[in-house]
Short mmCIF file of C-alpha atoms in Angstrom, two decimals:
data_model
loop_
_atom_site.label_atom_id
_atom_site.label_comp_id
_atom_site.label_asym_id
_atom_site.label_seq_id
_atom_site.Cartn_x
_atom_site.Cartn_y
_atom_site.Cartn_z
CA UNK S 1 -57.24 86.56 31.43
CA UNK S 2 -58.90 89.21 30.01
CA UNK S 3 -56.23 92.11 30.23
CA UNK S 4 -57.34 96.01 29.77
CA UNK S 5 -55.32 99.03 28.55
CA UNK S 6 -56.47 103.04 28.77
CA UNK S 7 -53.31 103.81 27.26
CA UNK S 8 -52.75 102.50 23.50
CA UNK S 9 -51.61 99.22 24.41
CA UNK S 10 -49.00 100.53 26.69
CA UNK S 11 -50.11 99.26 29.77
CA UNK S 12 -52.31 96.49 30.53
CA UNK S 13 -54.39 95.52 33.64
CA UNK S 14 -55.65 91.80 34.68
CA UNK S 15 -59.68 92.48 34.87
CA UNK S 16 -60.56 88.93 34.54
CA UNK S 17 -58.70 85.62 35.64
CA UNK S 18 -59.34 82.39 32.98
CA UNK S 19 -58.83 80.72 30.03
CA UNK S 20 -60.46 82.69 27.25
CA UNK S 21 -61.06 82.47 23.90
CA UNK S 22 -62.74 85.20 22.08
CA UNK S 23 -63.97 88.63 22.97
CA UNK S 24 -66.62 90.84 20.76
CA UNK S 25 -68.45 94.28 22.12
CA UNK S 26 -71.58 96.13 21.55
CA UNK S 27 -71.33 98.31 18.59
CA UNK S 28 -72.95 101.45 19.64
CA UNK S 29 -72.58 100.98 23.52
CA UNK S 30 -69.08 100.85 24.04
CA UNK S 31 -69.39 100.12 28.07
CA UNK S 32 -70.79 96.73 26.95
CA UNK S 33 -68.23 93.64 26.13
CA UNK S 34 -68.79 90.09 25.54
CA UNK S 35 -66.35 87.40 26.31
CA UNK S 36 -66.18 83.61 26.24
CA UNK S 37 -63.88 80.93 28.04
CA UNK S 38 -63.82 77.25 26.86
CA UNK S 39 -66.70 76.81 28.83
CA UNK S 40 -68.59 80.19 29.60
CA UNK S 41 -70.18 83.06 28.33
CA UNK S 42 -69.20 86.54 29.97
CA UNK S 43 -70.56 90.05 30.17
CA UNK S 44 -68.79 93.80 31.00
CA UNK S 45 -71.44 96.67 31.21
CA UNK S 46 -69.04 99.02 32.41
CA UNK S 47 -65.85 98.90 29.78
CA UNK S 48 -64.46 95.91 30.16
CA UNK S 49 -63.41 96.96 33.79
CA UNK S 50 -65.82 94.12 36.27
CA UNK S 51 -66.92 90.67 34.60
CA UNK S 52 -69.59 88.42 35.43
CA UNK S 53 -70.68 84.55 34.48
CA UNK S 54 -73.81 84.95 32.47
CA UNK S 55 -76.22 81.50 32.24
CA UNK S 56 -76.69 80.48 28.56
CA UNK S 57 -79.79 78.61 27.96
CA UNK S 58 -79.47 75.02 26.99
CA UNK S 59 -75.63 74.98 26.94
CA UNK S 60 -73.50 72.37 28.68
CA UNK S 61 -70.45 70.29 27.98
CA UNK S 62 -68.98 72.75 25.69
CA UNK S 63 -65.60 72.75 25.21
CA UNK S 64 -64.95 75.91 22.94
CA UNK S 65 -66.89 78.93 22.06
CA UNK S 66 -66.81 81.87 19.91
CA UNK S 67 -68.81 85.23 19.43
CA UNK S 68 -69.95 87.91 17.65
CA UNK S 69 -71.89 90.82 17.81
CA UNK S 70 -73.84 92.36 14.22
CA UNK S 71 -73.01 95.89 13.40
CA UNK S 72 -76.93 95.42 11.78
CA UNK S 73 -78.32 95.33 14.74
CA UNK S 74 -76.17 95.82 18.16
CA UNK S 75 -78.55 94.01 20.24
CA UNK S 76 -78.12 90.80 18.56
CA UNK S 77 -74.99 88.26 19.40
CA UNK S 78 -74.45 85.10 18.41
CA UNK S 79 -72.75 82.37 20.24
CA UNK S 80 -71.62 79.00 18.73
CA UNK S 81 -70.40 75.73 20.96
CA UNK S 82 -68.18 73.21 20.04
CA UNK S 83 -68.66 69.97 22.62
CA UNK S 84 -66.03 68.05 24.14
CA UNK S 85 -65.84 65.91 20.87
CA UNK S 86 -64.95 68.74 18.69
CA UNK S 87 -68.40 68.55 17.33
CA UNK S 88 -71.40 71.50 16.88
CA UNK S 89 -73.15 72.11 19.95
CA UNK S 90 -75.63 74.53 19.04
CA UNK S 91 -75.81 78.17 18.13
CA UNK S 92 -77.34 80.18 20.87
CA UNK S 93 -78.86 83.70 20.14
CA UNK S 94 -79.49 86.85 22.07
CA UNK S 95 -81.84 90.17 21.16
CA UNK S 96 -80.81 91.52 24.40
CA UNK S 97 -77.04 92.33 24.08
CA UNK S 98 -76.05 89.17 25.88
CA UNK S 99 -78.92 88.79 28.87
CA UNK S 100 -81.08 86.20 27.85
CA UNK S 101 -80.19 83.73 25.64
CA UNK S 102 -81.99 81.10 23.46
CA UNK S 103 -80.90 77.85 21.51
CA UNK S 104 -81.51 77.90 17.85
CA UNK S 105 -79.75 74.67 16.42
CA UNK S 106 -77.91 71.76 17.23
CA UNK S 107 -77.74 70.34 13.85
CA UNK S 108 -76.75 69.76 11.11
CA UNK S 109 -73.19 69.22 12.21
CA UNK S 110 -71.58 72.21 10.74
CA UNK S 111 -67.79 71.80 12.44
CA UNK S 112 -67.17 68.66 10.26
CA UNK S 113 -66.15 68.46 6.91
CA UNK S 114 -69.14 66.28 5.59
CA UNK S 115 -71.18 68.80 3.06
CA UNK S 116 -74.18 67.48 4.27
CA UNK S 117 -73.42 68.12 7.63
CA UNK S 118 -74.05 64.46 8.79
CA UNK S 119 -71.84 63.43 12.19
CA UNK S 120 -68.51 61.88 11.19
CA UNK S 121 -68.95 58.28 13.36
CA UNK S 122 -65.72 57.19 14.70
CA UNK S 123 -63.63 60.12 15.04
CA UNK S 124 -63.73 63.72 16.67
CA UNK S 125 -64.73 66.72 15.10
CA UNK S 126 -62.62 69.97 14.92
CA UNK S 127 -64.69 72.27 16.93
CA UNK S 128 -61.82 72.22 19.47
CA UNK S 129 -58.94 73.49 16.98
CA UNK S 130 -60.73 75.58 14.81
CA UNK S 131 -64.24 77.20 15.44
CA UNK S 132 -64.49 81.09 14.28
CA UNK S 133 -67.99 82.96 13.73
CA UNK S 134 -69.55 86.47 12.39
CA UNK S 135 -72.39 88.11 12.56
CA UNK S 136 -73.22 89.58 9.26
CA UNK S 137 -72.61 93.45 9.24
CA UNK S 138 -75.48 94.26 6.84
CA UNK S 139 -78.69 91.40 7.98
CA UNK S 140 -78.62 90.61 11.63
CA UNK S 141 -80.33 87.66 10.78
CA UNK S 142 -77.74 86.15 8.84
CA UNK S 143 -74.14 84.66 10.46
CA UNK S 144 -71.28 82.74 9.07
CA UNK S 145 -69.84 80.00 11.10
CA UNK S 146 -66.28 78.15 10.23
CA UNK S 147 -65.11 74.85 11.09
CA UNK S 148 -63.67 73.00 8.90
CA UNK S 149 -65.83 74.21 6.08
CA UNK S 150 -67.87 77.60 5.95
CA UNK S 151 -71.32 77.34 6.65
CA UNK S 152 -74.12 80.38 6.73
CA UNK S 153 -77.60 80.89 8.43
CA UNK S 154 -80.00 83.38 7.22
CA UNK S 155 -82.40 82.70 10.12
CA UNK S 156 -80.52 83.72 13.12
CA UNK S 157 -79.12 80.39 13.07
CA UNK S 158 -82.12 77.70 12.63
CA UNK S 159 -81.23 76.55 9.31
CA UNK S 160 -77.73 76.14 8.05
CA UNK S 161 -76.26 76.24 3.94
CA UNK S 162 -72.62 75.15 3.32
CA UNK S 163 -70.85 78.09 1.59
CA UNK S 164 -67.63 76.48 0.70
CA UNK S 165 -66.00 73.21 0.67
CA UNK S 166 -62.47 72.32 0.34
CA UNK S 167 -62.90 68.63 -1.17
CA UNK S 168 -64.82 70.55 -4.24
CA UNK S 169 -67.50 67.56 -3.72
CA UNK S 170 -70.62 70.15 -3.06
CA UNK S 171 -70.10 72.94 -5.98
CA UNK S 172 -69.26 75.58 -3.64
CA UNK S 173 -66.27 77.74 -3.72
CA UNK S 174 -62.77 76.10 -2.81
CA UNK S 175 -61.74 77.55 1.05
CA UNK S 176 -59.06 75.77 2.32
CA UNK S 177 -59.26 73.41 6.01
CA UNK S 178 -59.46 74.82 8.90
CA UNK S 179 -61.52 78.23 9.34
CA UNK S 180 -59.38 80.37 12.12
CA UNK S 181 -61.20 83.83 11.86
CA UNK S 182 -63.49 85.37 9.83
CA UNK S 183 -64.20 89.24 9.72
CA UNK S 184 -65.10 91.77 7.28
CA UNK S 185 -63.83 95.80 6.10
CA UNK S 186 -66.84 97.79 7.29
CA UNK S 187 -65.25 100.16 4.37
CA UNK S 188 -65.53 97.15 1.47
CA UNK S 189 -67.88 95.27 2.92
CA UNK S 190 -65.75 92.41 1.96
CA UNK S 191 -65.98 89.23 4.49
CA UNK S 192 -62.38 87.57 5.29
CA UNK S 193 -61.85 84.00 6.36
CA UNK S 194 -58.80 83.05 7.54
CA UNK S 195 -57.86 79.31 7.10
CA UNK S 196 -54.68 77.15 6.83
CA UNK S 197 -54.39 77.75 3.82
CA UNK S 198 -54.15 81.53 3.69
CA UNK S 199 -56.43 84.02 3.48
CA UNK S 200 -59.89 84.37 1.40
CA UNK S 201 -62.44 86.93 0.77
CA UNK S 202 -66.34 86.77 -0.44
CA UNK S 203 -67.60 90.06 -1.78
CA UNK S 204 -71.31 88.35 -2.57
CA UNK S 205 -72.03 87.60 0.71
CA UNK S 206 -70.06 83.88 0.63
CA UNK S 207 -71.67 82.71 -3.02
CA UNK S 208 -68.15 82.29 -3.98
CA UNK S 209 -65.07 83.28 -2.72
CA UNK S 210 -61.51 84.13 -4.16
CA UNK S 211 -57.88 83.53 -2.68
CA UNK S 212 -55.84 86.42 -2.12
CA UNK S 213 -52.43 84.93 -0.70
CA UNK S 214 -50.75 86.18 -3.55
CA UNK S 215 -46.93 85.55 -3.74
CA UNK S 216 -46.28 84.71 -0.27
CA UNK S 217 -43.94 82.06 0.49
CA UNK S 218 -45.53 81.58 4.12
CA UNK S 219 -46.13 77.57 3.58
CA UNK S 220 -44.47 75.69 6.78
CA UNK S 221 -42.03 72.67 6.01
CA UNK S 222 -41.64 70.06 8.47
CA UNK S 223 -39.43 67.95 5.82
CA UNK S 224 -37.59 67.65 2.48
CA UNK S 225 -36.36 65.45 0.48
CA UNK S 226 -33.98 66.02 -3.23
CA UNK S 227 -32.52 63.66 -5.65
CA UNK S 228 -28.68 64.22 -7.57
CA UNK S 229 -30.88 62.26 -10.67
CA UNK S 230 -33.54 65.34 -11.20
CA UNK S 231 -34.69 68.70 -9.94
CA UNK S 232 -37.18 67.34 -8.65
CA UNK S 233 -37.96 68.58 -4.23
CA UNK S 234 -40.77 66.91 -1.88
CA UNK S 235 -41.81 68.45 1.01
CA UNK S 236 -44.26 67.55 3.77
CA UNK S 237 -45.51 71.19 4.88
CA UNK S 238 -47.88 71.62 8.14
CA UNK S 239 -51.95 71.49 6.79
CA UNK S 240 -51.18 71.70 2.93
CA UNK S 241 -50.21 68.37 2.09
CA UNK S 242 -47.14 66.70 0.66
CA UNK S 243 -45.82 69.24 -2.21
CA UNK S 244 -43.86 68.40 -5.31
CA UNK S 245 -41.21 71.28 -6.98
CA UNK S 246 -40.73 70.07 -10.87
CA UNK S 247 -40.36 72.46 -13.65
CA UNK S 248 -39.92 75.43 -12.09
CA UNK S 249 -43.15 75.29 -9.92
CA UNK S 250 -44.45 73.73 -6.58
CA UNK S 251 -47.74 71.31 -6.93
CA UNK S 252 -49.56 69.95 -4.11
CA UNK S 253 -49.11 65.83 -4.72
CA UNK S 254 -50.93 64.63 -1.40
CA UNK S 255 -53.03 65.84 0.87
CA UNK S 256 -53.46 66.59 4.68
CA UNK S 257 -50.81 67.20 7.09
CA UNK S 258 -47.59 66.75 5.31
CA UNK S 259 -44.75 64.79 7.20
CA UNK S 260 -41.80 63.19 6.47
CA UNK S 261 -40.67 61.92 2.87
CA UNK S 262 -37.82 60.19 0.70
CA UNK S 263 -37.04 59.68 -3.21
CA UNK S 264 -35.52 56.85 -4.49
CA UNK S 265 -31.87 58.17 -5.27
CA UNK S 266 -31.60 55.65 -8.45
CA UNK S 267 -35.42 56.49 -9.69
CA UNK S 268 -37.02 59.54 -9.06
CA UNK S 269 -39.83 58.28 -10.46
CA UNK S 270 -40.06 56.55 -6.99
CA UNK S 271 -40.75 58.24 -3.80
CA UNK S 272 -42.97 58.13 -0.67
CA UNK S 273 -45.05 60.74 1.71
CA UNK S 274 -46.13 60.35 4.54
CA UNK S 275 -49.34 62.31 6.98
CA UNK S 276 -49.31 62.36 10.53
CA UNK S 277 -48.90 59.01 13.02
CA UNK S 278 -47.01 58.00 9.76
CA UNK S 279 -49.44 57.26 7.43
CA UNK S 280 -46.59 56.22 4.76
CA UNK S 281 -47.38 56.23 0.90
CA UNK S 282 -45.70 55.57 -2.34
CA UNK S 283 -45.92 57.04 -5.59
CA UNK S 284 -43.91 55.13 -8.69
CA UNK S 285 -44.42 57.69 -11.41
CA UNK S 286 -42.67 60.78 -10.21
CA UNK S 287 -45.52 61.77 -7.32
CA UNK S 288 -48.11 62.36 -9.79
CA UNK S 289 -50.44 60.40 -7.14
CA UNK S 290 -49.77 58.49 -4.41
CA UNK S 291 -51.20 55.45 -3.46
CA UNK S 292 -52.67 53.32 -0.25
CA UNK S 293 -51.60 53.08 3.11
CA UNK S 294 -48.46 51.07 2.92
CA UNK S 295 -48.17 50.09 6.43
CA UNK S 296 -51.69 49.75 7.17
CA UNK S 297 -52.64 46.15 9.42
CA UNK S 298 -48.30 45.35 9.45
CA UNK S 299 -47.18 47.31 11.66
CA UNK S 300 -49.84 47.64 14.57
CA UNK S 301 -48.50 50.92 15.64
CA UNK S 302 -48.72 54.67 15.31
CA UNK S 303 -45.86 56.98 15.08
CA UNK S 304 -45.79 60.38 16.55
CA UNK S 305 -47.25 63.42 14.80
CA UNK S 306 -43.78 63.52 12.38
CA UNK S 307 -42.99 59.97 12.33
CA UNK S 308 -39.51 59.75 10.62
CA UNK S 309 -38.78 57.70 7.33
CA UNK S 310 -36.13 57.00 5.62
CA UNK S 311 -34.60 55.39 2.66
CA UNK S 312 -30.85 53.72 2.57
CA UNK S 313 -28.90 55.52 0.03
CA UNK S 314 -26.86 52.38 -0.47
CA UNK S 315 -29.59 49.60 -1.21
CA UNK S 316 -32.58 51.74 -1.73
CA UNK S 317 -35.11 48.72 -1.45
CA UNK S 318 -34.50 49.30 2.17
CA UNK S 319 -36.30 51.67 3.92
CA UNK S 320 -36.69 52.01 7.50
CA UNK S 321 -39.55 53.89 9.83
CA UNK S 322 -40.17 54.47 13.52
CA UNK S 323 -43.39 54.36 14.94
CA UNK S 324 -43.05 52.91 18.71
CA UNK S 325 -40.27 50.92 17.38
CA UNK S 326 -38.17 50.72 14.03
CA UNK S 327 -39.27 48.99 10.83
CA UNK S 328 -37.62 47.50 8.13
CA UNK S 329 -38.79 46.82 4.69
CA UNK S 330 -37.33 45.30 2.09
CA UNK S 331 -39.43 45.86 -0.92
CA UNK S 332 -39.70 49.22 -1.70
#
């Protein structure tokens, strides 16, 4: 639901039932508020006491919505929609404070990881998981949208340019994948992006981005492995890959979501890492790089998010992994 407080958050009253994802407000009229459920846009004109669902022309079959109003022109509002399979369903624009809407674009597919905006056939997008939008505070025609990467439009959402790429393919600045929020400081003018890999900032309207995580020790490890033969530590982390500790520093050894792992107790150059559902990989050079999936076309099974894996400490040639059934390898 939507909850409202009139005493600086000491107490709350639910003013609207439902499942809501985003809130914003008119920057000059404090009585005018906006909200998004997964499928609908809601408007309040009395300071959030009462809410009504408003029709957005051309919007249907959505799975998640996000909204942002512009400080440069308070009547300008942008609404981004992800469809049922998590892909870009459209950018919608209002110039009258949310009373009427126009669909400005449905392409390119800005919520996926292809830098040219093409659709990733064979798999869903991630708009159900990461969806963020910011109407530029200085230019009402400019809007940023975050999915896996960040895109910017300078034409009220009609055309788009990619401004960050977490895989470094476009020559754009690195910003970690999965953008969950984009916001700005009205004091400094800086724009911030909150991602699965931390916080990033731009001072030039998205042309370049800088990581500002500093020395924060905030990585979430699922599993770690150690060996008595060396000081190497291997750790699988949520959204930040498999990381290897050696020579008193951590380095990413494999991307994606890092899961279970292991280091050969007799030869620390041999190690294993995995991604979700048991995508198990091997390194023979101490984690400098990992090869292709070991179990591909072998088990015919998919494991859980964190698929268990273990090395037999007495016989390191024996490996075990738990998919739908327990599987064993006897040749590393």
